[in-house]
């Protein structure tokens, strides 16, 4: 049996993230690349737990909201992930200790440490592409308040 070594990587080309899987290259918008990175990290965590590694690292907990306030039920980001990625030909899942990444017709099964590394590369390149695009939004910013006060659009 002949084994072929596959190379995985991510590069930034202007406002696009180029994902390399073996000899295939795929261009992703920066926002889609950041969503893909989050999905890979989530499934890598699941694969890590399946492997018996329960180390959690450092976690900080705190209450930043009123716990007694009524909250509308919305799907969490992890629950919405498949419907966000499928229209673009992307899918991420886990099979035991492996993370399964499907991009168009290419499928890769990665051990969770490699999947976490790939997710970090995609995330860093996605942030670089976002900066190249001049995107001012930040995940913690609800709206650009100075613009709203001056009568402009929030974004």
Backbone as JSON, one array per atom type, in Angstrom:
{
  "sequence": "XXXXXXXXXXXXXXXXXXXXXXXXXXXXXXXXXXXXXXXXXXXXXXXXXXXXXXXXXXXXXXXXXXXXXXXXXXXXXXXXXXXXXXXXXXXXXXXXXXXXXXXXXXXXXXXXXXXXXXXXXXXXXXXXXXXXXXXXXXXXXXXXXXXXXXXXXXX",
  "N": [[0.85, -1.17, 0.0], [0.59, 2.16, -0.86], [1.3, 5.15, 0.64], [0.2, 8.48, 0.6], [1.38, 11.64, 1.3], [-0.44, 14.32, 2.52], [-0.75, 17.81, 2.21], [-1.69, 20.56, 4.13], [-2.93, 23.85, 4.36], [-3.16, 27.44, 4.75], [-3.51, 30.55, 3.17], [-3.26, 34.09, 2.72], [-4.71, 36.06, 0.27], [-5.04, 39.02, -0.68], [-8.27, 39.98, -0.11], [-9.17, 37.46, 0.21], [-9.09, 34.11, 1.52], [-6.99, 31.49, 0.91], [-7.38, 28.16, 0.87], [-5.51, 25.27, 1.16], [-5.56, 21.94, 0.28], [-3.93, 19.17, 0.01], [-3.31, 18.78, -3.37], [-5.24, 20.51, -4.15], [-6.78, 23.74, -4.3], [-8.71, 26.19, -2.67], [-10.63, 29.12, -2.71], [-11.8, 31.33, -0.28], [-14.12, 33.67, 1.06], [-13.32, 36.11, 3.59], [-15.07, 36.16, 5.84], [-16.46, 33.75, 5.64], [-14.3, 32.01, 5.88], [-13.58, 32.48, 8.55], [-15.84, 31.47, 9.86], [-15.64, 28.8, 9.07], [-13.27, 28.12, 10.36], [-14.09, 28.3, 13.04], [-15.94, 26.2, 13.09], [-14.29, 23.99, 12.57], [-12.65, 24.08, 14.84], [-14.58, 23.55, 16.83], [-15.4, 20.9, 16.21], [-12.96, 19.66, 16.47], [-12.59, 19.84, 19.19], [-14.58, 18.06, 20.03], [-13.6, 15.66, 18.91], [-11.25, 15.49, 20.36], [-12.21, 15.0, 22.94], [-13.32, 12.48, 22.44], [-11.04, 11.03, 22.11], [-10.18, 10.64, 24.63], [-8.8, 12.59, 25.91], [-9.15, 14.89, 28.27], [-8.29, 17.34, 29.06], [-8.74, 20.71, 29.8], [-7.54, 23.17, 29.79], [-7.13, 26.65, 30.59], [-9.9, 28.26, 31.88], [-12.08, 30.97, 32.15], [-14.68, 32.12, 34.13], [-17.66, 34.02, 34.37], [-20.36, 36.2, 35.21], [-22.01, 38.18, 33.03], [-24.39, 39.26, 32.52], [-27.91, 39.71, 33.2], [-29.14, 37.1, 34.88], [-31.71, 36.42, 35.48], [-33.35, 37.52, 33.61], [-35.71, 37.24, 30.93], [-35.09, 35.23, 28.12], [-35.0, 35.07, 24.6], [-35.38, 32.09, 22.66], [-32.86, 31.1, 20.67], [-31.06, 29.59, 18.0], [-27.94, 28.25, 18.82], [-24.61, 29.18, 17.79], [-23.11, 26.93, 17.11], [-25.12, 25.1, 16.58], [-26.25, 26.22, 14.31], [-24.26, 26.04, 12.47], [-23.98, 23.96, 10.36], [-25.99, 24.78, 8.49], [-25.02, 27.25, 7.76], [-22.65, 26.72, 6.43], [-23.11, 24.78, 4.42], [-24.33, 25.86, 1.94], [-22.09, 26.79, 0.63], [-20.63, 24.64, -0.11], [-19.21, 23.44, 1.92], [-18.4, 21.36, 4.7], [-18.17, 20.18, 7.98], [-17.29, 17.73, 10.29], [-17.16, 15.15, 12.82], [-15.56, 12.05, 13.35], [-15.23, 9.83, 15.59], [-12.03, 10.01, 16.79], [-11.19, 11.66, 14.81], [-11.32, 14.58, 12.72], [-13.49, 15.49, 10.2], [-13.24, 17.09, 7.23], [-14.87, 18.57, 4.62], [-14.56, 19.99, 1.53], [-16.04, 21.18, -1.19], [-15.5, 18.71, -3.45], [-13.47, 17.46, -2.16], [-12.29, 15.55, 0.52], [-11.05, 15.45, 3.78], [-9.56, 13.74, 6.45], [-8.61, 14.47, 9.56], [-6.41, 14.19, 12.38], [-7.19, 15.4, 15.69], [-5.2, 17.29, 16.76], [-3.91, 18.25, 14.43], [-6.11, 19.32, 13.12], [-6.83, 21.41, 14.84], [-4.57, 23.01, 14.51], [-4.76, 23.64, 11.75], [-7.2, 25.03, 11.83], [-6.43, 27.24, 13.32], [-4.57, 28.42, 11.57], [-6.27, 29.09, 9.43], [-7.93, 30.88, 10.75], [-6.16, 32.98, 11.48], [-5.29, 33.82, 8.93], [-7.77, 34.55, 7.91], [-8.4, 36.74, 9.54], [-6.38, 38.44, 8.72], [-7.08, 38.82, 6.02], [-9.52, 40.06, 6.44], [-8.66, 42.45, 7.56], [-7.27, 43.46, 5.36], [-9.42, 43.93, 3.69], [-10.5, 46.08, 4.85], [-12.5, 45.96, 6.7], [-14.41, 47.19, 9.24], [-15.9, 46.14, 11.32], [-16.28, 44.51, 14.49], [-16.5, 41.53, 16.4], [-17.55, 41.99, 18.93], [-18.8, 44.37, 18.77], [-21.82, 45.99, 18.59], [-23.02, 48.03, 17.13], [-21.89, 50.85, 15.2], [-21.71, 53.41, 17.06], [-20.99, 56.26, 16.99], [-21.43, 56.78, 14.26], [-24.17, 56.22, 14.03], [-25.26, 58.22, 15.67], [-24.63, 60.45, 14.16], [-26.36, 60.11, 12.09], [-25.82, 58.23, 10.14], [-25.5, 54.92, 8.6], [-25.4, 51.99, 10.72], [-23.27, 50.3, 10.08]],
  "CA": [[0.0, 0.0, 0.0], [1.36, 3.38, -1.0], [0.69, 6.27, 1.36], [0.49, 9.79, 0.03], [1.33, 12.68, 2.31], [-1.22, 15.48, 2.12], [-0.35, 19.06, 2.84], [-2.8, 21.46, 4.4], [-2.45, 25.17, 4.69], [-4.02, 28.58, 4.44], [-2.76, 31.75, 2.81], [-4.1, 35.27, 2.47], [-4.51, 36.71, -1.03], [-5.92, 40.2, -0.67], [-9.4, 39.82, 0.8], [-9.55, 36.05, 0.19], [-8.26, 33.11, 2.18], [-6.8, 30.34, 0.02], [-7.23, 26.93, 1.64], [-4.84, 24.24, 0.38], [-5.75, 20.57, 0.77], [-3.22, 18.35, -0.97], [-3.03, 19.55, -4.58], [-6.41, 21.35, -4.43], [-6.82, 25.05, -3.65], [-10.04, 26.77, -2.63], [-10.67, 30.5, -2.24], [-12.93, 31.61, 0.6], [-14.24, 35.02, 1.6], [-12.78, 36.08, 4.95], [-16.09, 35.84, 6.84], [-16.7, 32.31, 5.53], [-13.11, 31.35, 6.44], [-13.65, 32.56, 10.01], [-16.88, 30.51, 10.27], [-15.07, 27.47, 8.88], [-12.3, 27.94, 11.43], [-14.84, 28.04, 14.27], [-16.52, 24.86, 12.98], [-13.2, 23.01, 12.72], [-12.26, 24.07, 16.26], [-15.63, 22.89, 17.6], [-15.34, 19.45, 15.99], [-11.69, 19.19, 17.02], [-12.83, 19.65, 20.63], [-15.35, 16.82, 20.18], [-12.67, 14.56, 18.63], [-10.31, 15.43, 21.49], [-12.91, 14.31, 24.03], [-13.46, 11.08, 22.05], [-9.73, 10.37, 22.25], [-9.91, 10.44, 26.05], [-8.06, 13.74, 26.43], [-10.13, 15.77, 28.87], [-7.67, 18.58, 29.54], [-9.52, 21.84, 29.35], [-6.78, 24.41, 29.77], [-7.6, 27.66, 31.53], [-11.2, 28.85, 31.54], [-12.53, 32.01, 33.08], [-16.14, 32.2, 34.17], [-18.19, 35.23, 34.97], [-21.71, 36.55, 34.8], [-21.98, 39.5, 32.43], [-25.75, 39.62, 32.17], [-28.92, 39.41, 34.2], [-29.51, 35.7, 34.71], [-33.15, 36.25, 35.69], [-34.09, 38.12, 32.5], [-36.23, 36.3, 29.95], [-34.25, 35.2, 26.92], [-35.62, 34.36, 23.48], [-34.64, 30.9, 22.26], [-32.24, 31.16, 19.35], [-30.08, 28.53, 17.79], [-26.56, 28.61, 19.09], [-23.77, 29.22, 16.59], [-22.72, 25.57, 16.78], [-26.29, 24.44, 16.0], [-26.5, 26.81, 13.0], [-23.08, 25.9, 11.63], [-24.18, 23.25, 9.08], [-26.79, 25.56, 7.52], [-24.21, 28.38, 7.31], [-21.55, 26.26, 5.59], [-23.55, 23.92, 3.31], [-24.51, 26.52, 0.64], [-20.79, 27.08, 0.04], [-19.95, 23.38, -0.4], [-18.34, 23.11, 3.05], [-19.0, 20.57, 5.77], [-17.21, 19.76, 9.0], [-17.87, 16.77, 11.22], [-16.16, 14.36, 13.54], [-15.74, 10.6, 13.38], [-14.35, 9.36, 16.65], [-10.91, 10.9, 17.11], [-10.82, 12.41, 13.61], [-12.16, 15.67, 12.24], [-13.72, 15.29, 8.78], [-13.43, 18.36, 6.56], [-15.24, 18.41, 3.21], [-14.62, 21.23, 0.76], [-16.48, 20.77, -2.54], [-15.39, 17.25, -3.61], [-12.3, 16.98, -1.43], [-12.54, 15.18, 1.91], [-9.84, 15.21, 4.56], [-9.76, 13.27, 7.83], [-7.45, 14.96, 10.3], [-6.4, 14.03, 13.83], [-7.59, 16.69, 16.27], [-4.16, 18.33, 16.87], [-3.73, 18.87, 13.11], [-7.31, 20.11, 12.83], [-6.71, 22.65, 15.61], [-3.53, 23.82, 13.86], [-5.34, 24.16, 10.52], [-8.21, 26.03, 12.2], [-5.72, 28.46, 13.73], [-4.03, 29.04, 10.35], [-7.39, 29.7, 8.71], [-8.4, 32.03, 11.54], [-5.18, 34.07, 11.35], [-5.36, 34.33, 7.56], [-9.07, 35.22, 7.79], [-8.29, 38.06, 10.16], [-5.51, 39.23, 7.85], [-7.9, 39.19, 4.86], [-10.51, 41.02, 6.92], [-7.96, 43.72, 7.7], [-7.01, 43.92, 3.99], [-10.69, 44.39, 3.12], [-10.89, 47.31, 5.53], [-13.74, 45.69, 7.43], [-14.26, 47.79, 10.57], [-16.71, 45.5, 12.36], [-15.67, 43.6, 15.45], [-17.55, 40.63, 16.88], [-18.15, 42.48, 20.16], [-19.43, 45.66, 18.51], [-23.19, 45.83, 18.13], [-23.21, 49.03, 16.08], [-20.97, 51.97, 15.24], [-22.55, 54.43, 17.67], [-20.77, 57.61, 16.47], [-22.08, 56.89, 12.95], [-25.61, 56.26, 14.24], [-25.56, 59.53, 16.21], [-24.52, 61.4, 13.05], [-27.39, 59.83, 11.09], [-25.34, 57.29, 9.12], [-25.83, 53.53, 8.86], [-24.59, 51.44, 11.81], [-22.07, 49.62, 9.6]],
  "C": [[0.89, 1.24, 0.0], [0.62, 4.52, -0.29], [1.14, 7.57, 0.73], [0.35, 10.83, 1.13], [0.55, 13.87, 1.76], [-0.75, 16.7, 2.88], [-1.58, 19.93, 2.98], [-2.23, 22.81, 4.76], [-3.47, 26.24, 4.32], [-3.12, 29.77, 4.16], [-3.74, 32.88, 2.54], [-3.71, 35.86, 1.13], [-5.48, 37.87, -1.11], [-7.02, 40.03, 0.35], [-9.9, 38.38, 0.85], [-8.58, 35.21, 1.01], [-8.19, 31.92, 1.25], [-6.47, 29.13, 0.88], [-6.62, 25.87, 0.73], [-5.04, 22.89, 1.06], [-5.13, 19.65, -0.27], [-2.87, 19.19, -2.17], [-4.2, 20.44, -4.98], [-6.32, 22.67, -3.66], [-8.22, 25.61, -3.77], [-9.95, 28.17, -2.06], [-11.95, 30.72, -1.45], [-12.93, 33.08, 0.97], [-13.8, 34.97, 3.06], [-13.82, 35.71, 5.99], [-16.44, 34.35, 6.82], [-15.51, 31.53, 6.11], [-13.14, 31.38, 7.96], [-14.72, 31.62, 10.55], [-16.36, 29.08, 10.16], [-14.08, 27.15, 10.0], [-13.0, 27.6, 12.75], [-15.44, 26.64, 14.24], [-15.45, 23.79, 13.16], [-12.77, 22.93, 14.18], [-13.29, 23.34, 17.11], [-15.55, 21.37, 17.44], [-14.01, 18.87, 16.46], [-11.82, 18.98, 18.53], [-13.59, 18.35, 20.88], [-14.44, 15.61, 19.95], [-11.67, 14.39, 19.76], [-10.94, 14.71, 22.67], [-13.07, 12.83, 23.72], [-12.15, 10.32, 22.2], [-9.37, 10.12, 23.71], [-9.11, 11.57, 26.68], [-9.07, 14.75, 26.95], [-9.51, 17.03, 29.46], [-8.42, 19.76, 28.96], [-8.7, 23.11, 29.22], [-7.37, 25.39, 30.78], [-8.91, 28.23, 31.02], [-11.54, 29.89, 32.59], [-14.04, 32.09, 32.99], [-16.56, 33.5, 34.82], [-19.58, 35.5, 34.44], [-21.69, 37.98, 34.31], [-23.38, 39.99, 32.08], [-26.68, 39.28, 33.32], [-29.43, 37.99, 33.96], [-31.0, 35.48, 34.84], [-33.99, 36.8, 34.54], [-34.55, 37.04, 31.52], [-35.39, 36.38, 28.68], [-35.0, 34.49, 25.79], [-34.75, 33.16, 23.09], [-34.16, 31.06, 20.83], [-31.3, 29.98, 19.23], [-28.7, 29.06, 18.11], [-25.76, 28.52, 17.8], [-23.4, 27.81, 16.14], [-23.89, 24.82, 16.14], [-26.58, 24.96, 14.59], [-25.38, 26.54, 12.01], [-23.33, 25.14, 10.33], [-24.96, 24.07, 8.06], [-26.04, 26.79, 7.03], [-23.14, 27.96, 6.3], [-22.0, 25.5, 4.34], [-23.72, 24.65, 1.99], [-23.2, 26.8, -0.09], [-20.0, 25.81, -0.26], [-18.99, 22.96, 0.7], [-19.1, 22.27, 4.06], [-17.88, 20.14, 6.71], [-17.93, 18.82, 9.95], [-16.76, 16.05, 11.97], [-16.56, 12.9, 13.51], [-14.75, 10.06, 14.4], [-13.28, 10.39, 16.96], [-10.47, 11.75, 15.92], [-11.82, 13.52, 13.31], [-12.26, 15.5, 10.72], [-14.07, 16.65, 8.18], [-13.72, 18.08, 5.08], [-15.34, 19.79, 2.58], [-14.87, 20.81, -0.68], [-16.41, 19.25, -2.64], [-14.23, 16.64, -2.83], [-12.67, 16.71, 0.03], [-11.21, 14.89, 2.59], [-10.24, 14.76, 5.96], [-8.49, 13.59, 8.59], [-7.53, 14.56, 11.76], [-6.65, 15.39, 14.48], [-6.45, 17.69, 16.46], [-3.9, 19.03, 15.53], [-4.92, 19.74, 12.75], [-7.26, 21.44, 13.59], [-5.67, 23.58, 14.99], [-4.07, 24.44, 12.57], [-6.38, 25.25, 10.81], [-7.54, 27.34, 12.61], [-5.13, 29.18, 12.51], [-5.13, 29.76, 9.58], [-7.86, 30.95, 9.44], [-7.46, 33.23, 11.39], [-5.24, 34.67, 9.96], [-6.69, 35.03, 7.29], [-9.05, 36.6, 8.39], [-7.42, 38.99, 9.33], [-6.29, 39.71, 6.62], [-8.96, 40.21, 5.24], [-9.89, 42.41, 7.06], [-7.65, 44.3, 6.31], [-8.27, 44.49, 3.34], [-11.14, 45.71, 3.76], [-12.18, 47.17, 6.3], [-13.6, 46.22, 8.86], [-14.99, 47.04, 11.68], [-15.88, 44.58, 13.23], [-16.79, 42.77, 16.05], [-18.23, 41.16, 18.13], [-18.88, 43.81, 19.96], [-20.82, 45.44, 17.92], [-23.47, 46.79, 16.98], [-22.17, 50.12, 16.26], [-21.75, 53.19, 15.76], [-22.25, 55.85, 17.18], [-21.43, 57.82, 15.1], [-23.6, 57.0, 13.1], [-26.03, 57.65, 14.76], [-25.53, 60.59, 15.11], [-25.51, 61.11, 11.92], [-26.98, 58.87, 10.0], [-25.8, 55.86, 9.48], [-24.93, 52.97, 9.96], [-23.32, 50.75, 11.36], [-21.49, 50.45, 8.53]]
}
